[in-house]
Amino acid sequence: MNAIKVQVAFQGGGAKFFGLLASAEAVWNSEKEGLIKVTRVSGTSAGAIIAMFYAFRINPLEIRKYIEKIKLSIFIFPSLMIFCLFSFIYPILLVYLLLFVLKGLNASQLIVAPVKKFIIKIITKYSKIDFKKNNESDLIFGNYKICLKTDIDLIVTASNLEREKQEEYNESRTPNYNIIAAVLDSCAIPFLFRMKGIIFDGGNHWKSSIGFTE
């Protein structure tokens, strides 16, 4: 029986990361059994991280095992900041803003840095690219298939607030754009992950990237 060709869209939602990872694992197992063949993945926000890992042919089971071993403090602080924002706990949010305004500290980097570090760690540990030999900035949409020996199309979406529409990153539209940067764009929650600019979290426009499958 020939494997059915499928395209997978991973929706956004930081709290859904582990659920999305479980879904990716189920898709991976179905592909391993020869039931399906994944030809394209797309993702928004947390889903963009999962989609990128899948396109890079990183086994979701290995990611889950890695997460089970590490200190989850790298996820606790971002989650706490999101909780504070949406629960209207003003004193803690005020301290965050004061760090940015009074001390000139780009406080958003306190959240972005651990996420970026986690992404690079997973790619380095489980993919076929070696960042000791290749600079992370060289991992662009135009060459990732060659670098990682993958044939899966990857689409990452973010929100362009100026144009009020989704921003699409892929091999044909943005061949020279760095993939990790695109994923961080897709995860850039306003004020928490990013303080300025026009490109923010893909979930600001629409949490699903299903429109980018064919």
Coordinates of C-alpha atoms in Angstrom, one line a residue:
M1 CA 0.0 0.0 0.0
N2 CA 1.3 3.4 -1.0
A3 CA 1.6 5.9 1.8
I4 CA -0.9 8.7 1.7
K5 CA 0.7 12.1 1.2
V6 CA -0.4 14.6 3.8
Q7 CA 0.3 18.2 5.0
V8 CA 0.2 19.1 8.6
A9 CA -0.7 22.5 10.2
F10 CA 0.3 23.0 13.8
Q11 CA -1.7 25.7 15.5
G12 CA -0.5 28.3 18.0
G13 CA -0.8 28.5 21.7
G14 CA 2.1 28.4 24.1
A15 CA 0.2 26.3 26.7
K16 CA -0.5 23.8 23.9
F17 CA 3.2 23.1 23.2
F18 CA 3.3 19.7 24.9
G19 CA -0.1 18.7 23.3
L20 CA 1.3 19.7 19.9
L21 CA 4.4 17.7 20.6
A22 CA 2.3 14.6 21.3
S23 CA 0.4 15.2 18.1
A24 CA 3.6 15.4 16.1
E25 CA 4.7 12.2 17.7
A26 CA 1.5 10.4 16.5
V27 CA 2.1 11.8 13.0
W28 CA 5.7 10.7 13.1
N29 CA 4.8 7.1 14.1
S30 CA 2.2 6.9 11.4
E31 CA 4.8 8.0 8.9
K32 CA 7.3 5.5 10.3
E33 CA 4.7 2.7 9.8
G34 CA 4.3 3.7 6.1
L35 CA 0.7 4.8 6.5
I36 CA 1.4 8.4 5.5
K37 CA 4.1 10.6 3.9
V38 CA 4.4 14.2 5.3
T39 CA 5.2 16.5 2.4
R40 CA 4.6 19.9 4.1
V41 CA 4.3 21.3 7.6
S42 CA 3.2 24.8 8.7
G43 CA 3.0 26.3 12.1
T44 CA 2.1 29.4 14.1
S45 CA 3.7 30.5 17.4
A46 CA 4.3 27.3 19.5
G47 CA 3.2 25.4 16.5
A48 CA 6.0 27.0 14.4
I49 CA 8.5 25.4 16.8
I50 CA 7.0 22.0 16.4
A51 CA 6.7 22.4 12.6
M52 CA 10.3 23.4 12.3
F53 CA 11.5 20.4 14.4
Y54 CA 9.4 18.1 12.2
A55 CA 10.6 19.5 9.0
F56 CA 14.2 19.0 10.3
R57 CA 13.3 15.3 10.8
I58 CA 13.8 15.5 14.6
N59 CA 11.9 12.7 16.3
P60 CA 9.3 14.2 18.7
L61 CA 9.9 11.4 21.1
E62 CA 13.5 12.5 21.4
I63 CA 12.4 16.0 22.2
R64 CA 10.0 14.8 24.8
K65 CA 12.7 12.7 26.5
Y66 CA 15.0 15.7 26.5
I67 CA 12.4 17.9 28.0
E68 CA 11.7 15.4 30.8
K69 CA 15.4 15.5 31.8
I70 CA 16.0 19.3 31.8
K71 CA 15.0 21.9 34.3
L72 CA 11.7 23.3 33.3
S73 CA 12.6 26.7 34.7
I74 CA 13.4 27.8 31.2
F75 CA 9.6 27.5 30.5
I76 CA 8.4 28.6 33.9
F77 CA 9.5 32.3 33.6
P78 CA 7.8 32.9 30.2
S79 CA 4.7 31.2 31.4
L80 CA 4.7 33.2 34.6
M81 CA 5.0 36.5 32.6
I82 CA 2.1 35.5 30.4
F83 CA 0.0 34.6 33.4
C84 CA 0.8 37.9 35.0
L85 CA -0.3 39.8 31.9
F86 CA -3.5 38.1 31.3
S87 CA -4.4 37.9 35.0
F88 CA -3.8 41.6 35.4
I89 CA -1.2 41.2 38.2
Y90 CA 0.0 44.8 37.8
P91 CA 2.9 44.9 40.4
I92 CA 4.9 42.2 38.7
L93 CA 4.2 43.5 35.2
L94 CA 5.2 47.0 36.5
V95 CA 8.6 45.6 37.6
Y96 CA 9.1 44.1 34.2
L97 CA 8.4 47.4 32.5
L98 CA 10.6 49.3 34.9
L99 CA 13.5 47.1 34.1
F100 CA 13.1 48.1 30.4
V101 CA 12.4 51.8 30.9
L102 CA 14.6 52.8 33.9
K103 CA 17.6 50.5 33.4
G104 CA 17.7 50.4 29.6
L105 CA 17.5 46.6 29.7
N106 CA 15.7 44.9 26.8
A107 CA 13.6 42.9 29.2
S108 CA 12.0 40.9 26.5
Q109 CA 15.4 39.2 25.9
L110 CA 15.0 37.6 29.4
I111 CA 12.2 35.5 27.8
V112 CA 13.4 35.2 24.2
A113 CA 17.0 34.0 25.1
P114 CA 15.9 30.8 26.9
V115 CA 13.5 29.9 24.0
K116 CA 16.2 30.4 21.4
K117 CA 18.7 28.5 23.5
F118 CA 16.2 25.6 23.7
I119 CA 15.6 25.6 19.9
I120 CA 19.3 25.6 19.1
K121 CA 20.0 22.9 21.7
I122 CA 17.4 20.6 20.1
I123 CA 18.6 21.2 16.6
T124 CA 22.2 20.7 17.6
K125 CA 21.5 17.5 19.5
Y126 CA 19.1 15.7 17.2
S127 CA 19.4 17.0 13.7
K128 CA 22.0 16.5 11.0
I129 CA 23.4 20.0 11.2
D130 CA 26.4 20.9 13.4
F131 CA 26.4 24.5 14.6
K132 CA 30.0 24.0 15.6
K133 CA 30.8 23.9 11.9
N134 CA 27.9 26.0 10.6
N135 CA 26.8 29.4 12.0
E136 CA 23.1 29.3 13.1
S137 CA 22.5 32.4 10.9
D138 CA 23.3 30.3 7.8
L139 CA 20.2 28.1 8.4
I140 CA 17.9 29.8 6.0
F141 CA 14.7 28.7 4.1
G142 CA 16.7 28.4 0.9
N143 CA 19.2 25.8 2.0
Y144 CA 17.7 23.9 5.0
K145 CA 16.6 20.9 2.8
I146 CA 20.2 20.4 1.7
C147 CA 21.8 21.0 5.1
L148 CA 19.3 18.7 6.9
K149 CA 18.7 16.2 4.1
T150 CA 14.9 16.7 4.3
D151 CA 12.3 17.0 1.6
I152 CA 9.5 18.5 3.8
D153 CA 8.3 22.0 2.9
L154 CA 8.3 24.3 5.9
I155 CA 6.0 27.3 6.3
V156 CA 6.1 29.6 9.3
T157 CA 3.5 32.3 9.9
A158 CA 3.7 35.5 12.0
S159 CA 1.5 38.6 12.2
N160 CA 2.3 41.8 10.3
L161 CA 0.5 44.5 12.3
E162 CA 1.1 47.2 9.7
R163 CA -0.5 45.3 6.9
E164 CA -3.0 43.6 9.2
K165 CA -2.4 40.2 7.7
Q166 CA -0.3 37.0 8.2
E167 CA 3.3 37.1 7.3
E168 CA 4.4 34.0 5.5
Y169 CA 8.0 32.6 5.6
N170 CA 8.9 29.7 3.3
E171 CA 11.4 28.5 0.7
S172 CA 10.0 30.4 -2.3
R173 CA 8.9 33.7 -0.6
T174 CA 11.8 34.2 1.9
P175 CA 14.7 32.0 0.7
N176 CA 17.3 34.1 2.5
Y177 CA 15.5 34.5 5.8
N178 CA 16.9 32.7 8.8
I179 CA 14.5 30.0 10.0
I180 CA 15.1 30.4 13.7
A181 CA 14.5 34.1 13.4
A182 CA 11.2 33.4 11.6
V183 CA 10.1 31.0 14.4
L184 CA 10.9 33.6 17.0
D185 CA 8.9 36.2 14.9
S186 CA 6.0 33.7 15.0
C187 CA 6.4 33.4 18.8
A188 CA 6.8 37.2 19.5
I189 CA 4.0 38.0 21.9
P190 CA 3.7 41.8 22.1
F191 CA 5.5 43.4 25.1
L192 CA 6.7 40.0 26.4
F193 CA 8.8 38.6 23.6
R194 CA 9.0 41.8 21.6
M195 CA 8.8 45.5 22.6
K196 CA 8.8 47.1 19.1
G197 CA 8.4 46.5 15.4
I198 CA 5.6 45.4 13.2
I199 CA 6.1 41.6 13.1
F200 CA 4.6 39.8 16.1
D201 CA 3.2 36.5 17.3
G202 CA 1.3 34.7 14.5
G203 CA -1.6 34.1 16.9
N204 CA -2.4 37.9 16.9
H205 CA -3.9 37.3 13.4
W206 CA -5.0 33.7 13.4
K207 CA -3.8 30.8 15.6
S208 CA -3.9 28.3 12.7
S209 CA -1.7 28.1 9.6
I210 CA -4.1 25.7 7.9
G211 CA -4.5 28.2 5.1
F212 CA -1.0 27.5 3.9
T213 CA -1.5 23.9 3.1
E214 CA -2.6 22.9 -0.4

